[in-house]
């Protein structure tokens, strides 16, 4: 079970609109000169006044702990968090922000790193590219966008990342278009792949990298994969600590049942992307529907806000 995260009251000290309808927001603590450390790929929870909690990647320099910086693209068809931030957040406002968590880490064992970003999925890649450049590690970042004028945070990337390590691909410029299958056709020895972007980009990259070694492919998604043919069915959870059986109806999440049973499990996004409610399981056949767990973690970890099981699953709770 995830440990509670410190929630800090942070002040918005800078906010500006950039290309692609993205607001860049800078938070600082009113009293602490240094914030809790984070590494490349980390995200924070931003607690909105109406009780909603949204996750945003930290795109600042991990070496600069005076501030946290996020990029928020307005998504009118989303769950309302980005629209609220665009319409209501101003410099001087105080917002509750969590300490960072990282499900999207750079791997030290890799000999080289291939970063693929689609649109606003570039936010975690900026901190990754900065960290890799700082450490002198080999990497290339491929950035895909509809056009140069709508590419979020492009100016920051071009100012800091050498052209030999930054490859740009714009839908409206045939000279820059690349086939993902060709890009990922071969996996160089020791290379790890990292990708982030909207659902179509994620599906495109996942399919193109299907032949890569599973433990060398890492991603961060805005939402879990959706299967229109999936039909949830009832199952049973057994709590290892007490032996108690809990029935999960077909139309109710496992997290909801655990809460009703008094199990103090943390939660945040309740959409399978943040990992706050992640717990262990010791037996059973889980149906993983999250966008957090690695292939290795799926053998013993479970995300109850979205995942289900066949028959009975024994949770390490």
Coordinates of C-alpha atoms in Angstrom, one line a residue:
X1 CA 0.0 0.0 0.0
X2 CA 1.3 3.4 -0.9
X3 CA 2.5 5.7 1.9
X4 CA 0.7 9.0 2.5
X5 CA 2.1 11.9 0.6
X6 CA 2.9 15.2 2.1
X7 CA 0.5 17.9 0.8
X8 CA 2.0 21.4 0.6
X9 CA 0.3 24.8 0.1
X10 CA 2.2 26.2 -2.8
X11 CA 1.9 29.7 -4.4
X12 CA 1.5 30.2 -8.1
X13 CA 4.4 32.6 -8.9
X14 CA 4.3 32.5 -12.6
X15 CA 1.7 31.4 -15.2
X16 CA 1.9 32.0 -18.9
X17 CA 0.2 30.6 -22.0
X18 CA 2.3 28.8 -24.6
X19 CA 1.7 27.2 -28.0
X20 CA -0.7 24.3 -28.2
X21 CA -3.1 25.9 -25.6
X22 CA -0.7 24.9 -22.7
X23 CA -0.5 26.9 -19.5
X24 CA 3.0 26.7 -17.9
X25 CA 2.6 27.0 -14.1
X26 CA 5.4 27.6 -11.6
X27 CA 4.8 26.8 -8.0
X28 CA 7.0 27.9 -5.1
X29 CA 6.6 27.3 -1.3
X30 CA 6.0 30.6 0.6
X31 CA 8.4 29.6 3.4
X32 CA 10.6 26.7 2.2
X33 CA 13.5 27.7 -0.1
X34 CA 13.9 24.1 -1.2
X35 CA 11.2 21.6 -2.1
X36 CA 11.3 17.8 -1.7
X37 CA 13.6 16.3 -4.3
X38 CA 12.3 14.7 -7.5
X39 CA 13.9 12.8 -10.3
X40 CA 13.1 12.9 -14.0
X41 CA 9.7 11.5 -14.9
X42 CA 8.1 12.4 -11.6
X43 CA 4.6 13.9 -11.3
X44 CA 2.6 15.7 -8.5
X45 CA -1.0 15.7 -7.5
X46 CA -2.7 19.1 -7.8
X47 CA -5.7 19.4 -5.5
X48 CA -8.4 21.7 -7.0
X49 CA -10.7 23.7 -4.7
X50 CA -13.7 21.5 -5.6
X51 CA -12.0 18.4 -4.3
X52 CA -10.8 17.0 -7.7
X53 CA -7.2 15.8 -7.8
X54 CA -5.2 15.8 -11.0
X55 CA -1.8 14.5 -11.9
X56 CA 0.8 16.6 -13.8
X57 CA 4.4 15.8 -14.8
X58 CA 7.1 17.9 -13.4
X59 CA 9.0 19.5 -16.3
X60 CA 11.5 21.5 -14.4
X61 CA 15.1 20.7 -13.8
X62 CA 15.5 18.1 -11.0
X63 CA 18.7 20.0 -9.9
X64 CA 16.6 23.1 -9.2
X65 CA 14.5 22.5 -6.1
X66 CA 13.4 26.1 -5.6
X67 CA 10.2 25.4 -7.7
X68 CA 7.9 22.9 -9.3
X69 CA 6.9 23.6 -12.9
X70 CA 4.0 21.8 -14.8
X71 CA 2.5 22.2 -18.2
X72 CA -1.3 21.9 -18.5
X73 CA -3.0 21.6 -21.9
X74 CA -6.6 22.6 -22.0
X75 CA -8.8 19.5 -22.7
X76 CA -12.4 20.5 -23.2
X77 CA -13.4 16.9 -23.6
X78 CA -11.5 15.8 -20.4
X79 CA -12.6 15.5 -16.8
X80 CA -12.6 19.2 -16.1
X81 CA -9.3 19.7 -14.3
X82 CA -7.4 21.4 -17.1
X83 CA -10.4 23.6 -18.0
X84 CA -10.6 24.8 -14.4
X85 CA -6.9 25.6 -14.3
X86 CA -7.1 27.5 -17.5
X87 CA -10.2 29.5 -16.5
X88 CA -9.5 30.1 -12.8
X89 CA -5.8 29.8 -11.8
X90 CA -3.9 33.0 -11.4
X91 CA -0.5 34.2 -10.2
X92 CA -0.7 34.6 -6.4
X93 CA -3.2 31.8 -5.8
X94 CA -2.3 29.2 -3.2
X95 CA -2.9 25.6 -4.3
X96 CA -2.4 22.2 -2.5
X97 CA 0.3 20.2 -4.3
X98 CA 1.6 16.8 -3.3
X99 CA 5.2 15.7 -3.0
X100 CA 6.4 14.0 -6.2
X101 CA 5.9 10.4 -7.1
X102 CA 7.6 8.6 -10.0
X103 CA 6.3 5.6 -12.0
X104 CA 8.3 6.7 -15.1
X105 CA 11.9 6.6 -14.1
X106 CA 15.0 6.6 -16.3
X107 CA 16.9 3.3 -15.9
X108 CA 20.5 3.5 -14.9
X109 CA 21.3 0.2 -16.5
X110 CA 20.5 1.4 -20.0
X111 CA 23.3 2.2 -22.4
X112 CA 21.2 4.7 -24.3
X113 CA 17.7 6.2 -24.1
X114 CA 15.1 6.7 -26.8
X115 CA 12.5 9.3 -25.8
X116 CA 9.2 9.6 -27.8
X117 CA 6.8 12.4 -27.0
X118 CA 3.4 13.2 -28.6
X119 CA 2.1 16.7 -28.0
X120 CA 1.7 17.5 -24.3
X121 CA 3.3 14.1 -23.6
X122 CA 6.6 16.1 -23.9
X123 CA 6.3 17.4 -20.3
X124 CA 8.0 14.4 -18.6
X125 CA 10.4 14.1 -21.5
X126 CA 11.8 17.6 -20.9
X127 CA 13.0 16.7 -17.4
X128 CA 14.3 13.4 -18.7
X129 CA 16.3 15.1 -21.5
X130 CA 17.7 17.7 -19.0
X131 CA 18.8 14.9 -16.6
X132 CA 20.4 12.8 -19.4
X133 CA 22.2 15.8 -20.8
X134 CA 23.4 16.9 -17.4
X135 CA 24.8 13.4 -16.7
X136 CA 26.3 13.0 -20.2
X137 CA 24.2 10.0 -21.1
X138 CA 23.3 9.0 -24.6
X139 CA 19.8 9.9 -25.7
X140 CA 17.6 11.0 -28.6
X141 CA 14.2 12.7 -28.1
X142 CA 11.7 12.5 -31.0
X143 CA 8.9 15.0 -30.6
X144 CA 5.7 14.6 -32.6
X145 CA 3.2 17.4 -33.0
X146 CA 0.6 18.7 -35.5
X147 CA 2.7 21.7 -36.5
X148 CA 5.6 23.7 -35.3
X149 CA 3.3 26.6 -34.2
X150 CA 1.2 24.3 -32.1
X151 CA 4.0 22.2 -30.6
X152 CA 3.9 22.8 -26.8
X153 CA 7.1 23.8 -25.0
X154 CA 9.2 23.6 -28.2
X155 CA 11.1 26.8 -27.5
X156 CA 12.3 25.3 -24.2
X157 CA 13.5 22.2 -25.9
X158 CA 15.3 23.8 -28.7
X159 CA 17.0 26.2 -26.3
X160 CA 18.4 23.4 -24.2
X161 CA 18.7 20.2 -26.2
X162 CA 21.4 19.9 -28.9
X163 CA 20.0 19.4 -32.4
X164 CA 21.8 16.0 -32.6
X165 CA 19.6 14.8 -29.7
X166 CA 16.3 16.4 -30.7
X167 CA 14.3 15.2 -33.7
X168 CA 11.1 17.1 -34.6
X169 CA 8.2 15.6 -36.6
X170 CA 5.2 17.8 -37.7
X171 CA 2.1 16.4 -39.4
X172 CA 2.0 19.4 -41.7
X173 CA 5.6 19.2 -42.8
X174 CA 6.2 16.1 -45.0
X175 CA 9.9 16.5 -44.7
X176 CA 9.8 15.7 -41.0
X177 CA 7.2 12.9 -41.0
X178 CA 8.5 9.5 -39.9
X179 CA 7.0 6.1 -39.7
X180 CA 7.0 4.8 -36.1
X181 CA 7.4 1.2 -37.2
X182 CA 10.5 2.1 -39.1
X183 CA 11.9 4.1 -36.2
X184 CA 11.4 1.2 -33.8
X185 CA 12.2 -1.6 -36.2
X186 CA 15.5 -2.5 -34.6
X187 CA 16.4 -2.3 -30.9
X188 CA 20.0 -1.4 -30.4
X189 CA 21.8 -3.3 -27.6
X190 CA 21.2 -1.8 -24.2
X191 CA 18.7 0.9 -25.4
X192 CA 15.6 1.6 -23.4
X193 CA 12.4 3.2 -24.8
X194 CA 10.3 5.8 -23.1
X195 CA 7.1 7.2 -24.5
X196 CA 4.2 9.5 -23.5
X197 CA 1.3 11.2 -25.4
X198 CA -2.4 11.0 -26.2
X199 CA -4.2 7.7 -26.7
X200 CA -3.6 7.4 -30.5
X201 CA 0.1 8.1 -30.1
X202 CA 0.4 5.6 -27.3
X203 CA -1.3 2.9 -29.3
X204 CA 0.8 3.7 -32.4
X205 CA 4.0 3.4 -30.3
X206 CA 3.0 0.3 -28.4
X207 CA 2.2 -1.6 -31.6
X208 CA 5.5 -0.5 -33.2
X209 CA 7.5 -1.5 -30.2
X210 CA 5.8 -4.9 -29.6
X211 CA 8.9 -6.8 -30.5
X212 CA 11.2 -4.9 -28.0
X213 CA 12.2 -6.6 -24.8
X214 CA 9.4 -5.9 -22.3
X215 CA 11.7 -4.7 -19.5
X216 CA 13.2 -2.1 -21.8
X217 CA 10.0 -0.3 -22.7
X218 CA 8.5 2.3 -20.3
X219 CA 5.5 4.6 -20.7
X220 CA 3.3 7.1 -19.0
X221 CA -0.3 7.4 -20.2
X222 CA -3.0 10.0 -19.6
X223 CA -5.6 7.3 -19.3
X224 CA -5.6 3.5 -19.4
X225 CA -6.2 1.5 -22.5
X226 CA -9.9 1.1 -23.3
X227 CA -11.4 -2.1 -24.5
X228 CA -14.9 -1.5 -25.8
X229 CA -15.6 -5.2 -25.7
X230 CA -14.7 -5.6 -22.0
X231 CA -17.7 -6.6 -19.9
X232 CA -17.0 -6.5 -16.1
X233 CA -18.1 -9.4 -14.0
X234 CA -18.4 -9.9 -10.2
X235 CA -15.5 -11.3 -8.3
X236 CA -14.3 -11.8 -4.7
X237 CA -11.4 -10.2 -2.8
X238 CA -9.9 -11.9 0.2
X239 CA -8.0 -9.8 2.6
X240 CA -4.8 -11.7 3.6
X241 CA -4.5 -10.0 7.0
X242 CA -8.0 -11.0 8.2
X243 CA -9.2 -13.7 5.9
X244 CA -12.3 -11.6 5.2
X245 CA -14.1 -12.1 1.9
X246 CA -15.5 -9.1 0.0
X247 CA -17.8 -9.4 -2.9
X248 CA -17.2 -7.0 -5.8
X249 CA -20.4 -6.5 -8.0
X250 CA -19.9 -6.1 -11.7
X251 CA -20.9 -2.5 -11.6
X252 CA -18.7 -1.4 -8.6
X253 CA -15.0 -0.9 -8.4
X254 CA -12.8 -2.9 -6.1
X255 CA -11.6 0.4 -4.5
X256 CA -15.2 1.3 -3.7
X257 CA -15.8 -2.0 -2.0
X258 CA -12.5 -1.7 0.0
X259 CA -13.4 1.7 1.2
X260 CA -16.9 0.6 2.3
X261 CA -15.2 -2.2 4.2
X262 CA -13.1 0.3 6.1
X263 CA -9.8 -0.5 4.4
X264 CA -7.7 2.8 4.6
X265 CA -6.4 2.7 1.0
X266 CA -5.2 6.0 -0.5
X267 CA -6.6 7.1 -3.8
X268 CA -6.2 10.1 -6.1
X269 CA -7.0 9.9 -9.8
X270 CA -9.3 6.8 -9.6
X271 CA -8.6 6.4 -13.3
X272 CA -5.7 3.9 -13.2
X273 CA -2.9 6.4 -14.0
X274 CA -1.5 7.6 -10.7
X275 CA -0.8 4.5 -8.7
X276 CA -2.0 6.0 -5.4
X277 CA -4.2 3.0 -4.5
X278 CA -1.8 0.3 -5.7
X279 CA -1.5 -2.7 -3.4
X280 CA -0.1 -6.2 -3.5
X281 CA -1.8 -9.5 -4.2
X282 CA -0.6 -13.0 -3.3
X283 CA -2.8 -15.2 -5.5
X284 CA -5.5 -15.1 -8.0
X285 CA -6.0 -14.0 -11.6
X286 CA -6.1 -10.2 -11.8
X287 CA -7.5 -8.4 -14.9
X288 CA -5.1 -5.4 -15.1
X289 CA -6.7 -2.3 -16.5
X290 CA -4.4 0.4 -15.3
X291 CA -1.7 2.4 -17.0
X292 CA 0.9 2.3 -14.2
X293 CA 2.2 -1.2 -13.5
X294 CA 5.2 -2.6 -15.4
X295 CA 5.0 -6.1 -16.8
X296 CA 7.1 -7.4 -13.8
X297 CA 4.9 -5.6 -11.3
X298 CA 1.7 -7.1 -12.7
X299 CA 2.8 -10.4 -11.3
X300 CA 2.3 -9.2 -7.7
X301 CA 0.7 -5.7 -7.7
X302 CA -2.9 -4.6 -8.2
X303 CA -4.6 -1.2 -8.9
X304 CA -8.1 -1.6 -7.4
X305 CA -9.6 1.7 -8.8
X306 CA -9.9 0.1 -12.3
X307 CA -8.6 -3.4 -12.2
X308 CA -10.7 -6.5 -11.6
X309 CA -10.1 -10.3 -11.2
X310 CA -11.4 -13.6 -12.3
X311 CA -13.0 -15.6 -9.5
X312 CA -11.1 -14.7 -6.3
X313 CA -8.0 -12.6 -5.7
X314 CA -6.2 -12.5 -2.4
X315 CA -4.9 -9.0 -1.6
X316 CA -1.9 -8.3 0.6
X317 CA -4.0 -6.1 2.8

